[in-house]
Short mmCIF file of C-alpha atoms and ligand atoms in Angstrom, two decimals:
data_model
loop_
_atom_site.label_atom_id
_atom_site.label_comp_id
_atom_site.label_asym_id
_atom_site.label_seq_id
_atom_site.Cartn_x
_atom_site.Cartn_y
_atom_site.Cartn_z
CA MET A 1 35.23 32.54 7.51
CA ALA A 2 38.35 34.58 8.28
CA PRO A 3 41.54 34.05 6.24
CA THR A 4 43.81 31.34 7.56
CA TRP A 5 46.49 33.69 8.89
CA LEU A 6 43.93 35.65 10.89
CA ARG A 7 42.34 32.51 12.32
CA ARG A 8 45.76 31.23 13.38
CA ALA A 9 46.52 34.52 15.04
CA LEU A 10 43.18 34.54 16.81
CA THR A 11 43.62 30.96 17.97
CA VAL A 12 47.00 31.83 19.45
CA LEU A 13 45.62 34.95 21.11
CA LEU A 14 42.56 33.11 22.43
CA ALA A 15 44.66 30.28 23.75
CA GLY A 16 46.61 32.91 25.66
CA GLY A 17 43.41 34.50 26.92
CA ALA A 18 44.28 37.82 25.31
CA LEU A 19 40.94 38.32 23.57
CA THR A 20 38.60 36.98 26.23
CA GLY A 21 35.35 38.90 26.12
CA LEU A 22 36.14 40.44 22.77
CA VAL A 23 35.08 37.61 20.47
CA ALA A 24 31.36 37.20 21.01
CA ALA A 25 30.35 34.61 18.42
CA PRO A 26 32.02 31.51 19.89
CA SER A 27 30.26 31.87 23.23
CA LEU A 28 26.89 32.17 21.48
CA ALA A 29 27.20 29.02 19.40
CA ALA A 30 30.48 27.41 20.39
CA GLY A 31 31.73 24.96 17.80
CA ALA A 32 28.95 25.76 15.32
CA VAL A 33 29.26 23.54 12.25
CA PRO A 34 27.03 22.90 9.23
CA GLY A 35 24.14 20.44 9.70
CA ALA A 36 24.39 17.19 7.73
CA LYS A 37 23.06 17.13 4.15
CA GLY A 38 21.05 13.99 4.77
CA ALA A 39 19.32 12.20 7.63
CA GLY A 40 21.26 8.97 7.09
CA ASP A 41 18.83 6.74 5.20
CA PRO A 42 20.93 4.62 2.81
CA TYR A 43 18.05 4.42 0.29
CA PHE A 44 17.81 8.24 0.00
CA PRO A 45 21.09 9.71 1.21
CA LEU A 46 20.13 13.38 0.66
CA GLN A 47 16.67 13.04 2.14
CA GLY A 48 16.18 14.95 5.37
CA ASN A 49 18.95 16.91 7.02
CA GLY A 50 20.91 17.09 10.24
CA GLY A 51 21.23 19.64 13.00
CA TYR A 52 17.65 20.65 13.69
CA ASP A 53 14.15 19.37 14.27
CA VAL A 54 11.03 20.96 12.76
CA GLY A 55 8.02 21.54 15.01
CA HIS A 56 5.62 23.23 12.60
CA TYR A 57 5.20 24.08 8.92
CA ASP A 58 2.98 26.92 7.80
CA LEU A 59 2.63 26.65 4.02
CA ALA A 60 1.01 29.47 2.07
CA LEU A 61 0.76 28.32 -1.54
CA SER A 62 -0.84 29.98 -4.49
CA PHE A 63 -1.49 27.83 -7.57
CA THR A 64 -2.68 28.65 -11.06
CA PRO A 65 -3.54 25.45 -12.96
CA SER A 66 -3.55 27.18 -16.37
CA THR A 67 0.14 28.07 -16.07
CA GLY A 68 1.12 25.27 -13.69
CA ARG A 69 2.87 27.80 -11.52
CA ILE A 70 2.98 27.83 -7.74
CA SER A 71 4.33 30.53 -5.50
CA GLY A 72 4.84 29.82 -1.87
CA VAL A 73 5.87 31.19 1.47
CA ALA A 74 6.89 28.47 3.91
CA THR A 75 7.29 29.44 7.56
CA ILE A 76 9.12 26.71 9.42
CA ALA A 77 9.52 26.63 13.21
CA ALA A 78 12.46 24.48 14.26
CA THR A 79 14.86 23.74 17.10
CA ALA A 80 18.61 23.40 16.62
CA THR A 81 19.90 20.06 17.89
CA GLN A 82 23.56 21.11 17.62
CA PRO A 83 25.40 24.42 17.33
CA LEU A 84 24.64 25.31 13.72
CA SER A 85 26.56 27.55 11.37
CA ARG A 86 24.50 26.47 8.38
CA PHE A 87 21.76 23.96 7.57
CA ASP A 88 19.88 22.49 4.63
CA LEU A 89 16.23 22.13 3.77
CA ASP A 90 15.06 19.79 1.02
CA LEU A 91 13.60 21.57 -2.00
CA ARG A 92 13.86 20.64 -5.68
CA ARG A 93 15.56 23.13 -7.98
CA THR A 94 12.49 23.39 -10.26
CA LEU A 95 11.35 25.79 -7.53
CA ALA A 96 13.46 28.93 -7.36
CA VAL A 97 13.96 30.51 -3.96
CA SER A 98 13.85 34.30 -3.89
CA SER A 99 14.47 34.91 -0.20
CA VAL A 100 15.19 33.18 3.07
CA THR A 101 15.07 34.72 6.51
CA VAL A 102 16.06 33.16 9.82
CA ASP A 103 14.45 34.79 12.85
CA GLY A 104 13.50 37.71 10.67
CA ARG A 105 17.01 38.43 9.37
CA PRO A 106 17.92 37.82 5.73
CA ALA A 107 19.99 34.66 5.34
CA SER A 108 22.17 33.76 2.39
CA PHE A 109 21.22 30.60 0.55
CA THR A 110 22.11 28.43 -2.44
CA GLN A 111 20.44 25.64 -4.40
CA PRO A 112 23.56 23.76 -5.59
CA ALA A 113 23.16 22.09 -8.99
CA ASN A 114 25.02 18.97 -7.89
CA LEU A 115 22.76 18.41 -4.87
CA GLY A 116 19.34 18.14 -6.52
CA GLN A 117 17.19 18.76 -3.47
CA GLU A 118 19.32 20.76 -1.05
CA LEU A 119 18.50 24.33 -0.19
CA VAL A 120 21.54 25.43 1.80
CA VAL A 121 20.76 28.18 4.31
CA ASP A 122 23.46 30.27 5.93
CA PRO A 123 21.85 32.34 8.71
CA ALA A 124 23.24 35.76 9.60
CA ALA A 125 24.14 34.45 13.05
CA ASP A 126 25.08 30.97 14.20
CA LEU A 127 22.43 29.06 16.14
CA ARG A 128 23.23 27.50 19.50
CA ALA A 129 22.12 23.98 20.35
CA GLY A 130 18.57 24.08 21.68
CA ALA A 131 17.77 27.42 20.03
CA ARG A 132 14.29 27.72 18.59
CA PHE A 133 14.31 29.50 15.27
CA THR A 134 11.96 30.40 12.45
CA VAL A 135 12.88 30.09 8.79
CA VAL A 136 10.80 31.78 6.11
CA VAL A 137 11.38 30.59 2.54
CA THR A 138 9.79 32.44 -0.38
CA TYR A 139 9.81 30.48 -3.64
CA ALA A 140 8.05 29.97 -6.95
CA GLY A 141 8.12 27.88 -10.10
CA VAL A 142 6.39 25.23 -12.12
CA PRO A 143 6.76 22.07 -10.05
CA LYS A 144 7.68 18.90 -11.90
CA PRO A 145 6.85 15.40 -10.69
CA VAL A 146 9.74 13.51 -9.13
CA THR A 147 10.57 10.12 -10.67
CA ASP A 148 11.31 7.36 -8.17
CA PRO A 149 13.81 4.51 -8.32
CA ASP A 150 10.84 2.22 -9.12
CA ARG A 151 10.04 4.63 -12.00
CA SER A 152 6.74 5.76 -10.55
CA ILE A 153 6.05 9.48 -10.33
CA GLU A 154 5.09 11.53 -7.31
CA GLY A 155 5.10 15.03 -5.90
CA TRP A 156 3.05 17.74 -7.61
CA VAL A 157 1.24 16.10 -10.54
CA ALA A 158 -0.77 18.51 -12.71
CA THR A 159 -4.24 17.22 -13.62
CA GLY A 160 -5.53 19.92 -15.98
CA ASP A 161 -8.06 21.34 -13.53
CA GLY A 162 -5.60 21.34 -10.62
CA ALA A 163 -2.97 19.04 -9.16
CA PHE A 164 -2.77 15.66 -7.42
CA VAL A 165 -0.18 15.91 -4.67
CA VAL A 166 1.48 12.89 -3.04
CA GLY A 167 4.93 12.57 -1.50
CA GLU A 168 6.03 9.00 -0.70
CA PRO A 169 8.89 8.43 -0.52
CA GLN A 170 10.49 11.66 -1.77
CA GLY A 171 7.97 13.92 -3.52
CA SER A 172 7.42 16.58 -0.86
CA PRO A 173 10.49 18.70 -1.71
CA GLY A 174 8.90 18.94 -5.16
CA TRP A 175 6.44 21.46 -3.69
CA TYR A 176 7.61 22.70 -0.29
CA PRO A 177 10.86 23.11 1.64
CA ALA A 178 11.05 20.40 4.28
CA ASN A 179 13.24 18.37 6.52
CA ASP A 180 12.04 15.46 4.43
CA THR A 181 12.88 12.53 6.69
CA PRO A 182 10.00 10.40 7.98
CA ARG A 183 11.53 10.77 11.45
CA ASP A 184 11.03 14.53 11.75
CA LYS A 185 7.30 14.78 12.40
CA ALA A 186 5.63 18.17 12.66
CA THR A 187 2.24 19.86 12.79
CA PHE A 188 1.03 21.77 9.72
CA ASP A 189 -1.03 24.73 8.60
CA PHE A 190 -1.86 25.17 4.93
CA HIS A 191 -3.25 28.23 3.15
CA LEU A 192 -3.97 27.09 -0.40
CA THR A 193 -5.06 29.72 -2.90
CA VAL A 194 -6.60 28.65 -6.22
CA PRO A 195 -8.85 30.25 -8.82
CA GLN A 196 -12.39 30.77 -7.54
CA GLY A 197 -14.58 27.74 -8.28
CA LEU A 198 -11.84 25.21 -7.56
CA PHE A 199 -11.35 23.42 -4.25
CA ALA A 200 -8.02 22.82 -2.52
CA VAL A 201 -7.67 20.06 0.03
CA ALA A 202 -4.90 19.32 2.51
CA ASN A 203 -4.49 17.29 5.68
CA GLY A 204 -6.50 17.82 8.83
CA ASP A 205 -9.39 20.19 9.41
CA LEU A 206 -10.72 22.87 7.08
CA THR A 207 -10.58 25.93 9.33
CA GLY A 208 -11.56 28.68 6.92
CA THR A 209 -12.08 29.84 3.36
CA SER A 210 -11.99 33.32 1.91
CA THR A 211 -12.42 34.67 -1.60
CA ALA A 212 -10.94 37.86 -2.98
CA GLY A 213 -10.09 39.04 -6.47
CA GLY A 214 -11.33 35.84 -8.11
CA ARG A 215 -9.21 33.53 -5.97
CA THR A 216 -10.18 31.42 -2.98
CA THR A 217 -7.93 30.51 -0.07
CA PHE A 218 -8.55 27.29 1.86
CA ASP A 219 -7.02 27.07 5.35
CA TRP A 220 -6.26 23.59 6.70
CA HIS A 221 -4.82 22.65 10.06
CA GLU A 222 -3.20 19.39 11.12
CA GLY A 223 -2.59 19.54 14.84
CA GLU A 224 -0.96 16.14 15.40
CA PRO A 225 2.62 15.50 14.28
CA MET A 226 2.95 13.82 10.90
CA SER A 227 5.79 12.94 8.54
CA THR A 228 6.49 15.30 5.64
CA TYR A 229 5.87 12.64 2.96
CA LEU A 230 2.24 12.42 4.10
CA ALA A 231 1.37 16.06 3.39
CA THR A 232 -0.95 16.87 0.50
CA ALA A 233 -2.35 19.96 -1.23
CA SER A 234 -4.45 18.65 -4.10
CA SER A 235 -6.78 20.94 -5.99
CA GLY A 236 -9.22 21.00 -8.85
CA ARG A 237 -12.91 20.72 -9.46
CA PHE A 238 -14.16 18.58 -6.59
CA VAL A 239 -17.50 17.46 -5.26
CA VAL A 240 -17.17 17.82 -1.50
CA THR A 241 -19.12 15.72 1.00
CA ARG A 242 -18.88 16.11 4.75
CA GLY A 243 -20.20 14.01 7.57
CA VAL A 244 -19.45 12.37 10.88
CA THR A 245 -18.97 8.62 11.33
CA PRO A 246 -21.36 6.86 13.73
CA GLY A 247 -18.34 6.62 16.06
CA GLY A 248 -17.95 10.40 16.00
CA VAL A 249 -15.06 11.08 13.56
CA PRO A 250 -15.74 14.02 11.20
CA TYR A 251 -14.85 13.31 7.58
CA LEU A 252 -14.57 15.22 4.32
CA ASP A 253 -14.42 13.59 0.89
CA ALA A 254 -13.30 15.59 -2.15
CA VAL A 255 -14.08 13.75 -5.37
CA ASP A 256 -13.33 14.70 -8.97
CA PRO A 257 -16.66 14.90 -10.83
CA SER A 258 -15.52 12.18 -13.24
CA GLN A 259 -15.03 9.74 -10.32
CA VAL A 260 -18.17 10.42 -8.29
CA ALA A 261 -20.30 7.61 -9.65
CA GLN A 262 -17.60 4.93 -9.52
CA SER A 263 -16.48 5.82 -6.02
CA ARG A 264 -19.89 6.24 -4.41
CA PRO A 265 -20.37 2.62 -3.20
CA GLN A 266 -16.87 2.47 -1.70
CA LEU A 267 -17.02 5.90 -0.06
CA ALA A 268 -20.34 4.89 1.47
CA GLU A 269 -18.30 2.33 3.47
CA LEU A 270 -15.69 4.84 4.65
CA PRO A 271 -17.40 5.76 7.95
CA ALA A 272 -17.84 2.08 8.85
CA MET A 273 -14.21 1.35 7.96
CA VAL A 274 -12.90 4.18 10.13
CA ASP A 275 -15.04 3.01 13.01
CA PHE A 276 -14.13 -0.66 12.53
CA PHE A 277 -10.40 -0.01 12.54
CA SER A 278 -10.86 2.28 15.55
CA SER A 279 -12.53 -0.56 17.41
CA VAL A 280 -9.73 -2.96 16.48
CA TYR A 281 -6.60 -0.77 16.66
CA GLY A 282 -7.59 1.91 19.15
CA ARG A 283 -9.04 5.38 18.90
CA TYR A 284 -8.64 7.03 15.48
CA PRO A 285 -5.37 8.98 15.76
CA TRP A 286 -6.43 12.13 13.85
CA SER A 287 -9.10 14.79 14.22
CA SER A 288 -10.73 14.12 10.87
CA ALA A 289 -10.96 11.53 8.11
CA GLY A 290 -12.09 11.30 4.50
CA ALA A 291 -10.63 10.82 1.06
CA VAL A 292 -9.40 12.70 -1.99
CA VAL A 293 -10.45 10.95 -5.19
CA ASP A 294 -8.92 12.69 -8.20
CA HIS A 295 -8.37 11.77 -11.81
CA ALA A 296 -4.60 11.41 -12.20
CA PRO A 297 -4.09 8.20 -14.17
CA SER A 298 -0.36 8.81 -14.71
CA VAL A 299 0.23 8.17 -11.00
CA GLY A 300 -1.08 4.62 -10.80
CA TYR A 301 -1.30 4.24 -7.03
CA ALA A 302 -2.98 5.64 -3.94
CA LEU A 303 -1.31 7.21 -0.93
CA GLU A 304 -2.28 7.32 2.73
CA THR A 305 -1.94 11.13 3.03
CA THR A 306 -2.69 11.84 6.68
CA THR A 307 -6.36 12.04 7.63
CA ARG A 308 -7.49 11.95 4.01
CA PRO A 309 -5.89 9.37 1.71
CA SER A 310 -5.38 10.32 -1.94
CA PHE A 311 -6.62 8.15 -4.82
CA ASP A 312 -5.63 8.72 -8.44
CA SER A 313 -9.04 7.33 -9.47
CA ALA A 314 -12.07 5.73 -7.81
CA PRO A 315 -10.68 3.17 -5.34
CA ASP A 316 -11.93 -0.37 -4.93
CA GLU A 317 -13.11 -1.43 -1.48
CA LEU A 318 -9.87 -3.18 -0.49
CA THR A 319 -7.73 -0.20 -1.52
CA LEU A 320 -9.90 2.17 0.47
CA ALA A 321 -9.62 -0.09 3.53
CA HIS A 322 -5.84 -0.38 2.99
CA GLU A 323 -5.33 3.40 2.95
CA LEU A 324 -7.59 3.95 5.96
CA ALA A 325 -5.73 1.31 7.98
CA HIS A 326 -2.52 3.21 7.15
CA GLN A 327 -3.85 6.01 9.35
CA TRP A 328 -2.70 3.82 12.27
CA PHE A 329 0.09 1.86 10.56
CA GLY A 330 2.20 4.18 8.45
CA ASP A 331 0.85 7.57 9.48
CA SER A 332 0.71 7.31 13.27
CA VAL A 333 3.33 4.54 13.67
CA THR A 334 5.69 5.41 10.84
CA LEU A 335 8.67 3.53 9.49
CA CYS A 336 11.99 4.70 10.85
CA ARG A 337 14.11 3.89 7.79
CA TRP A 338 12.68 3.16 4.36
CA ARG A 339 13.75 -0.45 4.68
CA ASP A 340 11.12 -0.72 7.46
CA ILE A 341 8.37 -0.33 4.83
CA TRP A 342 6.77 -3.65 5.90
CA LEU A 343 5.52 -1.92 9.06
CA ASN A 344 3.49 0.34 6.75
CA GLU A 345 2.47 -1.83 3.82
CA GLY A 346 2.24 -5.31 5.33
CA PHE A 347 0.02 -4.01 8.13
CA ALA A 348 -2.24 -1.94 5.84
CA GLU A 349 -2.63 -4.81 3.39
CA TRP A 350 -3.45 -7.34 6.10
CA SER A 351 -5.97 -4.86 7.51
CA SER A 352 -7.76 -4.72 4.16
CA TRP A 353 -8.04 -8.53 4.25
CA PHE A 354 -9.37 -8.30 7.77
CA TRP A 355 -11.98 -5.76 6.69
CA SER A 356 -13.07 -8.19 3.99
CA GLU A 357 -13.33 -10.95 6.59
CA HIS A 358 -15.24 -8.66 8.96
CA THR A 359 -17.84 -7.91 6.29
CA GLY A 360 -18.42 -11.56 5.50
CA GLN A 361 -16.49 -11.53 2.26
CA LYS A 362 -13.24 -13.44 1.68
CA SER A 363 -11.42 -14.19 4.96
CA ALA A 364 -7.82 -13.21 5.61
CA GLN A 365 -6.97 -16.92 5.66
CA GLN A 366 -8.52 -17.33 2.22
CA PHE A 367 -6.40 -14.45 0.93
CA PHE A 368 -3.40 -16.20 2.47
CA ASP A 369 -4.23 -19.63 1.03
CA GLN A 370 -4.77 -18.30 -2.49
CA ARG A 371 -1.43 -16.51 -2.43
CA TYR A 372 0.38 -19.37 -0.77
CA ALA A 373 -0.53 -21.52 -3.75
CA THR A 374 1.85 -19.38 -5.83
CA SER A 375 4.77 -21.45 -7.09
CA ALA A 376 8.15 -21.07 -5.42
CA ARG A 377 9.49 -20.54 -8.96
CA ASN A 378 7.61 -17.24 -9.16
CA SER A 379 10.49 -15.22 -7.80
CA ASP A 380 8.77 -11.86 -8.31
CA PHE A 381 5.91 -12.94 -6.09
CA TRP A 382 8.12 -14.03 -3.19
CA ASN A 383 10.96 -11.52 -3.46
CA PRO A 384 12.23 -9.28 -2.05
CA PRO A 385 11.39 -10.54 1.46
CA PRO A 386 9.28 -7.91 3.23
CA GLY A 387 11.78 -7.24 6.03
CA ASN A 388 14.49 -6.30 3.56
CA PRO A 389 13.41 -4.64 0.28
CA GLY A 390 17.08 -4.49 -0.74
CA SER A 391 17.00 -1.06 -2.36
CA ALA A 392 14.78 1.94 -2.94
CA ALA A 393 13.52 0.30 -6.13
CA GLY A 394 12.09 -2.59 -4.09
CA LEU A 395 10.13 -0.50 -1.58
CA PHE A 396 6.73 -0.99 -3.19
CA ALA A 397 7.30 -4.40 -4.75
CA ASP A 398 4.24 -6.66 -4.67
CA SER A 399 5.97 -8.95 -2.18
CA ILE A 400 6.11 -6.16 0.41
CA TYR A 401 2.32 -6.07 0.28
CA ASP A 402 1.28 -9.67 -0.39
CA ARG A 403 3.97 -11.63 1.39
CA GLY A 404 4.02 -8.81 3.95
CA ALA A 405 0.32 -9.33 4.76
CA MET A 406 0.78 -13.11 4.65
CA THR A 407 3.44 -12.73 7.34
CA LEU A 408 0.88 -11.18 9.67
CA GLN A 409 -1.76 -13.76 8.82
CA ALA A 410 0.77 -16.54 9.51
CA LEU A 411 1.62 -14.81 12.79
CA ARG A 412 -2.09 -14.73 13.65
CA THR A 413 -2.14 -18.50 13.15
CA GLU A 414 1.04 -18.97 15.23
CA ILE A 415 -0.49 -17.00 18.10
CA GLY A 416 -3.68 -18.99 17.59
CA ASN A 417 -6.00 -16.57 19.36
CA ASP A 418 -7.52 -13.51 17.73
CA ALA A 419 -7.87 -11.50 20.92
CA ALA A 420 -4.16 -11.96 21.61
CA PHE A 421 -3.13 -11.21 18.01
CA LEU A 422 -5.30 -8.08 17.71
CA GLY A 423 -4.16 -6.97 21.18
CA LEU A 424 -0.60 -7.15 19.88
CA LEU A 425 -1.41 -4.85 16.94
CA ARG A 426 -3.35 -2.47 19.15
CA ASP A 427 -0.59 -2.23 21.76
CA TRP A 428 2.07 -1.91 19.06
CA HIS A 429 0.22 1.15 17.77
CA ALA A 430 -0.21 2.55 21.29
CA ALA A 431 3.49 2.07 22.02
CA HIS A 432 4.59 4.06 18.97
CA ARG A 433 1.70 6.46 18.35
CA TYR A 434 2.90 9.55 16.40
CA GLY A 435 6.37 8.03 16.41
CA ASN A 436 8.65 5.86 14.29
CA ALA A 437 9.61 2.23 14.51
CA ARG A 438 11.84 -0.42 12.99
CA VAL A 439 10.98 -3.96 11.92
CA GLU A 440 13.35 -5.36 14.55
CA GLU A 441 11.38 -3.54 17.24
CA PHE A 442 8.16 -5.23 16.18
CA VAL A 443 9.91 -8.60 16.26
CA ARG A 444 11.23 -7.95 19.76
CA PHE A 445 7.88 -6.55 20.91
CA THR A 446 6.14 -9.73 19.76
CA GLU A 447 8.73 -12.12 21.15
CA GLN A 448 8.60 -10.47 24.56
CA ARG A 449 4.82 -10.64 24.60
CA PHE A 450 4.65 -14.33 23.72
CA PRO A 451 7.67 -15.84 25.45
CA HIS A 452 6.12 -19.32 25.28
CA LEU A 453 6.20 -19.17 21.47
CA THR A 454 9.82 -20.19 21.27
CA GLY A 455 9.70 -20.61 17.51
CA LEU A 456 9.09 -16.91 16.84
CA PRO A 457 12.71 -15.99 16.03
CA HIS A 458 12.74 -18.68 13.34
CA PHE A 459 9.28 -17.68 12.14
CA PHE A 460 10.26 -14.04 11.68
CA ASP A 461 13.55 -14.94 10.06
CA VAL A 462 11.83 -17.12 7.46
CA TRP A 463 8.91 -14.80 6.72
CA LEU A 464 10.65 -11.44 6.90
CA TYR A 465 14.21 -12.00 5.82
CA GLN A 466 14.76 -15.21 3.85
CA PRO A 467 14.42 -14.89 0.08
CA GLY A 468 12.05 -17.27 -1.68
CA LYS A 469 8.82 -18.97 -0.67
CA PRO A 470 8.62 -19.82 3.03
CA THR A 471 8.04 -23.56 3.30
CA SER A 472 8.66 -24.37 6.97
CA TRP A 473 8.47 -22.05 9.92
N1 LIG B 1 1.99 3.80 0.28
C1 LIG B 1 1.26 3.71 -0.94
C2 LIG B 1 0.26 2.60 -0.70
O1 LIG B 1 0.50 1.47 -0.80
C3 LIG B 1 2.11 3.43 -2.13
C4 LIG B 1 3.02 4.52 -2.51
C5 LIG B 1 3.82 4.17 -3.71
N2 LIG B 1 4.70 5.22 -4.06
C6 LIG B 1 5.54 5.14 -5.06
N3 LIG B 1 6.29 6.19 -5.27
N4 LIG B 1 5.65 4.07 -5.80
O2 LIG B 1 -0.76 2.77 -0.19
ZN1 LIG B 2 -0.04 1.12 1.43
#
């Protein structure tokens, strides 16, 4: 930036037309300003950034479990959505950046201490709106798990023989530079290098492996757009099983040796689950399926990492079904704001009940009835209401899952016809495939589809938004 006196003088001269043709920068990126530091989600104000849209991440990561250190080169292809003088990526400061280039030219950058996850990039030249550009970030460090508002941990979690890597809602900048808003979906390539003998697993298809100098690189490709929080790069000693479901979806399971026996009966059901949900919700949205079953007891939950959900230990049958159903609801149709979490969790949880019903075990209505018997005085069971978690700390409250799934089961009863109810879910997915949606959009979508059900506005208000046990709807 020029000193004030010079800018004033230039402004005066420009206004008079004296310098026309001499000052090149303004015509290249007129009005270039810094991109916003966040994407506008009130639960995570610094998450994501403004001013550009990522199309593709190419992540080359080398990991040494014995030291815990990773070193990475992230190549990010993006498009400017405004004239940009500067922009941020999200990356935690536990990872030190050594260089950034934009379109091959060195860019200056900072990792400000007061903005925990912002990597501020100042390219050598301003970017005009619509410009495609490539950022290359070289970085290294010992990643630390991120602690969430609900006090759970996520991100890069060391396991001794490798790492368990999950990113919802804000762990991804703990291991790679990202525009970490669920709304900026992108395709991914991963090149994960680990000591020979270990396996490294990411999203999508395994496209190659190569070993040199005692280290093996695993190349993974995810060709459909996914949200950054759904990326994974877990590694360790794994027993790998590959196959194809009867319906034709290739799958790969990577299982920690300590979990093989306990997960075998559930994983045997995985092909049937993928095919069942495909028959109910529409063609499987990804090119491969599977699971990562690690031993990471400090995590305490599973995550629907795209194509291949991640489990911190052997999953039970319902949890496996829940994470596989997320491949449609959560991963393909993704929440728009974090407060829309019901669209992910309520739908996945109800789907696990429906799997149980499909296999002749407990029916979804039996799940509903058992939970409905919970006293209205049990505030933690009924609150927060699934359509409004209230804060980031409430995102994964039990009520989002249980009452969230009950909402769908009650809706099934309201509609009174399974073909019509399942058609709603299927068309909802089709309408927002690989996109993002809000709870209000699902409400409107349903009301427009069933105009004769005039009680739906009241129904949704009671089940989704009113605190406490729903008693009449
Ligand atoms: N989406 C995951 C599941 O229910 C839960 C993720 C919880 N994450 C967290 N940081 N508490 O399948
Ligand atoms: Zn879930």
